């Protein structure tokens, strides 16, 4: 999700030849752990998707839950969620990695971060081990990840929405149901696919749609012009030291939104 770099303002020099370390055991271990953490979330999403009404009515006993965990469709949906989500995140980071390789800049393979979150991961990042000597390189490396992630996320979102289902109000309160409003791209495609549903209905996202939504969210967050985020790299490549003014502006926007709309924006302002 974030990209660590050793680029320094105004640094000029000769980039060392690209080299890829053979010791990638940590990358592999973290990736495997992330598979399991996202699989756990995928199982939860898949159970809720297939048995929406039963779960909403609290008619699922512990024994029933164990039996439904054996459902081949639940298992397959869970695996699909993992593949789509990690595919999007991997594509994002490989966009950075391959651009680094194109410019012969030394960078690590992606490190995934397993986490017990609503999506099963804190994302992934690469480490850039050698200086970035030109702003064009910094721009291309910064933009390659979000562009690749977005290109992968949109088809997943659209296809997943086509597999999603409309649910009545009784099920909306107990499940992960999308009610058309935000984000804009979800509203547009959702309104096209579910244009005939009653206004009080919601749309229960298919696991593939949820993975696509996460991919778009990751892309959007990474484009904020802060520090080591992709947006920070792009902003510095375009505006140089003046990019700090853009950072201060967005920081002020986050604080204002925290005051007038949602206190969670204070957390984002602090983290970014």
Coordinates of C-alpha atoms in Angstrom, one line a residue:
X1 CA 0.0 0.0 0.0
X2 CA 2.9 2.3 0.8
X3 CA 6.1 2.5 -1.0
X4 CA 9.3 3.3 0.9
X5 CA 11.9 5.2 -1.1
X6 CA 15.4 6.7 -0.7
X7 CA 14.7 9.5 -3.1
X8 CA 15.9 12.8 -1.7
X9 CA 14.9 16.3 -2.9
X10 CA 17.2 17.5 -5.6
X11 CA 19.4 14.4 -5.5
X12 CA 21.5 13.9 -8.7
X13 CA 23.6 10.9 -9.5
X14 CA 24.0 7.7 -11.4
X15 CA 21.4 5.0 -10.5
X16 CA 23.1 1.7 -9.7
X17 CA 22.4 -1.4 -11.8
X18 CA 19.3 -3.2 -10.8
X19 CA 19.7 -6.2 -8.6
X20 CA 17.2 -8.6 -7.1
X21 CA 18.1 -10.3 -3.9
X22 CA 17.6 -14.1 -3.9
X23 CA 16.6 -14.3 -0.3
X24 CA 12.9 -13.7 -0.5
X25 CA 11.7 -16.0 2.4
X26 CA 10.2 -13.1 4.3
X27 CA 8.2 -12.0 1.3
X28 CA 6.9 -15.6 0.9
X29 CA 6.1 -16.0 4.6
X30 CA 4.2 -12.7 4.8
X31 CA 2.3 -13.5 1.6
X32 CA 1.2 -16.9 2.9
X33 CA 0.1 -15.4 6.2
X34 CA -1.9 -12.8 4.2
X35 CA -3.6 -15.6 2.2
X36 CA -4.8 -17.1 5.5
X37 CA -5.9 -13.7 7.0
X38 CA -7.8 -12.7 3.9
X39 CA -9.3 -16.2 3.6
X40 CA -10.8 -15.9 7.0
X41 CA -12.5 -12.6 5.9
X42 CA -13.5 -14.3 2.7
X43 CA -15.3 -17.0 4.6
X44 CA -17.2 -14.5 6.6
X45 CA -18.2 -12.5 3.5
X46 CA -19.2 -15.7 1.6
X47 CA -21.3 -17.0 4.5
X48 CA -23.1 -13.7 4.7
X49 CA -23.6 -13.5 1.0
X50 CA -25.1 -17.0 0.5
X51 CA -27.1 -17.1 3.7
X52 CA -28.1 -13.5 4.1
X53 CA -31.7 -14.0 5.2
X54 CA -30.8 -16.8 7.6
X55 CA -28.1 -14.8 9.3
X56 CA -30.2 -11.6 9.3
X57 CA -32.9 -13.5 11.2
X58 CA -30.4 -15.0 13.7
X59 CA -31.6 -18.5 12.7
X60 CA -28.1 -20.0 12.5
X61 CA -27.0 -22.2 15.3
X62 CA -23.4 -23.2 15.9
X63 CA -24.0 -26.6 14.4
X64 CA -25.6 -25.1 11.4
X65 CA -22.6 -22.8 11.0
X66 CA -20.2 -25.7 11.0
X67 CA -22.2 -27.4 8.3
X68 CA -22.4 -24.3 6.2
X69 CA -18.7 -23.9 6.4
X70 CA -18.4 -27.1 4.5
X71 CA -20.5 -25.7 1.7
X72 CA -18.4 -26.0 -1.5
X73 CA -19.9 -22.6 -2.8
X74 CA -18.8 -20.9 0.4
X75 CA -15.3 -22.3 0.1
X76 CA -15.0 -21.4 -3.6
X77 CA -16.3 -17.8 -3.0
X78 CA -13.8 -17.4 -0.2
X79 CA -10.9 -18.5 -2.4
X80 CA -12.1 -16.2 -5.2
X81 CA -12.1 -13.3 -2.8
X82 CA -8.5 -14.0 -1.8
X83 CA -7.4 -14.4 -5.4
X84 CA -9.1 -11.2 -6.6
X85 CA -8.0 -9.0 -3.7
X86 CA -4.4 -10.2 -3.5
X87 CA -4.3 -10.1 -7.3
X88 CA -5.2 -6.4 -7.2
X89 CA -2.8 -5.6 -4.4
X90 CA 0.0 -7.6 -6.1
X91 CA -0.7 -5.8 -9.4
X92 CA -0.5 -2.4 -7.7
X93 CA 2.9 -3.2 -6.2
X94 CA 4.2 -5.0 -9.3
X95 CA 3.4 -1.8 -11.2
X96 CA 5.9 0.0 -8.9
X97 CA 8.4 -2.9 -9.0
X98 CA 8.5 -3.3 -12.8
X99 CA 8.8 0.4 -13.3
X100 CA 11.8 0.4 -11.0
X101 CA 13.2 -2.5 -13.0
X102 CA 12.7 -0.6 -16.2
X103 CA 14.7 2.3 -14.8
X104 CA 17.3 -0.1 -13.3
X105 CA 16.4 1.1 -9.8
X106 CA 17.0 -1.5 -7.1
X107 CA 13.7 -2.5 -5.4
X108 CA 12.4 -5.4 -3.3
X109 CA 9.6 -7.7 -4.2
X110 CA 6.3 -6.8 -2.5
X111 CA 5.9 -7.3 1.2
X112 CA 2.3 -8.2 2.2
X113 CA 0.9 -7.2 5.6
X114 CA -1.5 -9.8 7.2
X115 CA -3.9 -8.2 9.6
X116 CA -7.2 -9.0 11.4
X117 CA -9.0 -6.2 9.7
X118 CA -12.3 -5.9 7.7
X119 CA -10.4 -6.9 4.5
X120 CA -7.8 -9.2 6.0
X121 CA -4.7 -7.2 5.3
X122 CA -3.1 -3.8 5.7
X123 CA -2.0 -4.0 2.1
X124 CA 1.5 -4.3 0.7
X125 CA 4.6 -2.3 -0.1
X126 CA 7.9 -2.4 -1.8
X127 CA 11.2 -1.0 -0.6
X128 CA 13.3 1.1 -3.1
X129 CA 16.9 0.4 -2.2
X130 CA 18.7 2.8 -4.5
X131 CA 18.4 6.6 -5.2
X132 CA 15.8 7.9 -7.6
X133 CA 17.8 10.4 -9.6
X134 CA 15.1 12.1 -11.8
X135 CA 11.7 13.4 -11.2
X136 CA 10.4 11.6 -14.3
X137 CA 11.4 8.3 -12.7
X138 CA 9.7 9.3 -9.4
X139 CA 6.5 10.2 -11.3
X140 CA 6.4 7.0 -13.4
X141 CA 7.1 4.8 -10.4
X142 CA 4.5 6.6 -8.3
X143 CA 1.8 6.5 -10.9
X144 CA 2.4 2.9 -12.1
X145 CA 0.9 1.3 -8.9
X146 CA -2.4 3.2 -8.7
X147 CA -2.9 3.0 -12.4
X148 CA -2.4 -0.8 -12.4
X149 CA -4.5 -1.3 -9.3
X150 CA -7.4 0.8 -10.7
X151 CA -7.3 -1.1 -14.0
X152 CA -7.6 -4.4 -12.2
X153 CA -10.2 -3.1 -9.6
X154 CA -12.8 -1.7 -12.0
X155 CA -13.6 -4.9 -13.9
X156 CA -13.6 -6.8 -10.6
X157 CA -16.1 -4.3 -9.2
X158 CA -18.4 -4.4 -12.2
X159 CA -18.3 -8.1 -12.5
X160 CA -18.9 -8.5 -8.8
X161 CA -21.8 -6.1 -8.9
X162 CA -23.4 -8.2 -11.6
X163 CA -23.2 -11.2 -9.2
X164 CA -24.5 -9.2 -6.2
X165 CA -28.0 -9.3 -5.0
X166 CA -30.7 -6.9 -3.9
X167 CA -32.0 -7.5 -0.4
X168 CA -35.1 -6.3 1.5
X169 CA -34.9 -3.9 4.4
X170 CA -35.1 -6.7 7.0
X171 CA -31.7 -8.1 5.8
X172 CA -30.0 -4.7 5.4
X173 CA -29.5 -4.0 9.0
X174 CA -27.7 -7.3 9.7
X175 CA -25.4 -7.7 6.7
X176 CA -22.7 -5.9 4.6
X177 CA -25.2 -4.2 2.3
X178 CA -24.3 -1.4 0.0
X179 CA -26.9 1.4 -0.2
X180 CA -26.3 3.5 -3.3
X181 CA -24.7 6.8 -2.4
X182 CA -20.9 6.7 -2.2
X183 CA -18.3 6.2 -3.6
X184 CA -19.3 7.7 -7.0
X185 CA -17.9 4.9 -9.1
X186 CA -19.9 2.3 -7.1
X187 CA -23.0 4.5 -7.4
X188 CA -22.7 4.8 -11.1
X189 CA -22.2 1.1 -11.9
X190 CA -24.6 0.0 -9.1
X191 CA -27.4 2.2 -10.5
X192 CA -26.9 0.8 -14.0
X193 CA -27.0 -2.8 -12.8
X194 CA -29.7 -2.5 -10.1
X195 CA -31.8 0.3 -11.7
X196 CA -35.1 -1.5 -11.1
X197 CA -34.8 -2.4 -7.4
X198 CA -37.2 -0.7 -4.9
X199 CA -35.8 2.4 -3.2
X200 CA -35.7 0.9 0.3
X201 CA -33.7 -2.2 -0.9
X202 CA -30.0 -2.5 -0.5
X203 CA -27.4 -4.4 -2.5
X204 CA -25.5 -7.2 -0.8
X205 CA -22.0 -7.1 -2.3
X206 CA -20.6 -10.3 -3.8
X207 CA -17.1 -11.1 -2.5
X208 CA -15.6 -10.2 -5.9
X209 CA -17.4 -6.8 -5.8
X210 CA -16.1 -6.2 -2.3
X211 CA -12.6 -7.0 -3.4
X212 CA -12.9 -4.6 -6.3
X213 CA -14.2 -1.9 -3.9
X214 CA -11.2 -2.4 -1.6
X215 CA -8.9 -2.1 -4.6
X216 CA -10.5 1.3 -5.6
X217 CA -10.3 2.4 -1.9
X218 CA -6.6 1.5 -1.7
X219 CA -6.0 3.4 -5.0
X220 CA -7.8 6.5 -3.7
X221 CA -6.0 6.5 -0.4
X222 CA -2.6 6.1 -2.0
X223 CA -3.2 9.1 -4.2
X224 CA -3.4 11.6 -1.3
X225 CA -0.3 13.8 -1.6
X226 CA 1.3 12.7 1.7
X227 CA 4.9 11.5 2.5
X228 CA 5.6 8.0 1.3
X229 CA 2.2 7.5 -0.3
X230 CA 2.1 7.3 -4.1
X231 CA 0.4 10.6 -4.2
X232 CA 3.2 12.1 -2.2
X233 CA 5.7 10.9 -4.8
X234 CA 3.6 12.1 -7.7
X235 CA 3.1 15.5 -6.1
X236 CA 6.8 16.0 -5.4
X237 CA 7.7 14.9 -9.0
X238 CA 5.3 17.5 -10.4
X239 CA 5.7 20.4 -8.0
X240 CA 9.0 19.8 -6.2
X241 CA 9.2 21.5 -2.8
X242 CA 6.0 23.4 -3.5
X243 CA 4.2 20.0 -3.0
X244 CA 4.4 20.7 0.8
X245 CA 1.8 23.4 0.3
X246 CA -0.5 20.8 -1.3
X247 CA 0.1 18.4 1.6
X248 CA -0.7 21.2 4.1
X249 CA -3.9 21.9 2.2
X250 CA -5.1 18.3 2.3
X251 CA -4.2 18.1 6.0
X252 CA -6.4 21.1 6.6
X253 CA -9.2 19.5 4.6
X254 CA -9.0 16.3 6.7
X255 CA -9.1 18.3 9.9
X256 CA -12.1 20.4 8.7
X257 CA -13.9 17.2 7.7
X258 CA -13.2 15.7 11.1
X259 CA -14.8 18.8 12.7
X260 CA -17.9 19.0 10.6
X261 CA -18.5 15.5 9.3
X262 CA -16.8 12.5 10.8
X263 CA -14.2 12.3 13.6
X264 CA -12.5 9.4 11.8
X265 CA -10.9 12.0 9.5
X266 CA -8.8 13.1 12.4
X267 CA -7.2 9.6 12.4
X268 CA -6.4 9.8 8.7
X269 CA -4.9 13.3 9.3
X270 CA -2.7 11.9 12.1
X271 CA -1.7 8.7 10.2
X272 CA -0.9 10.4 6.9

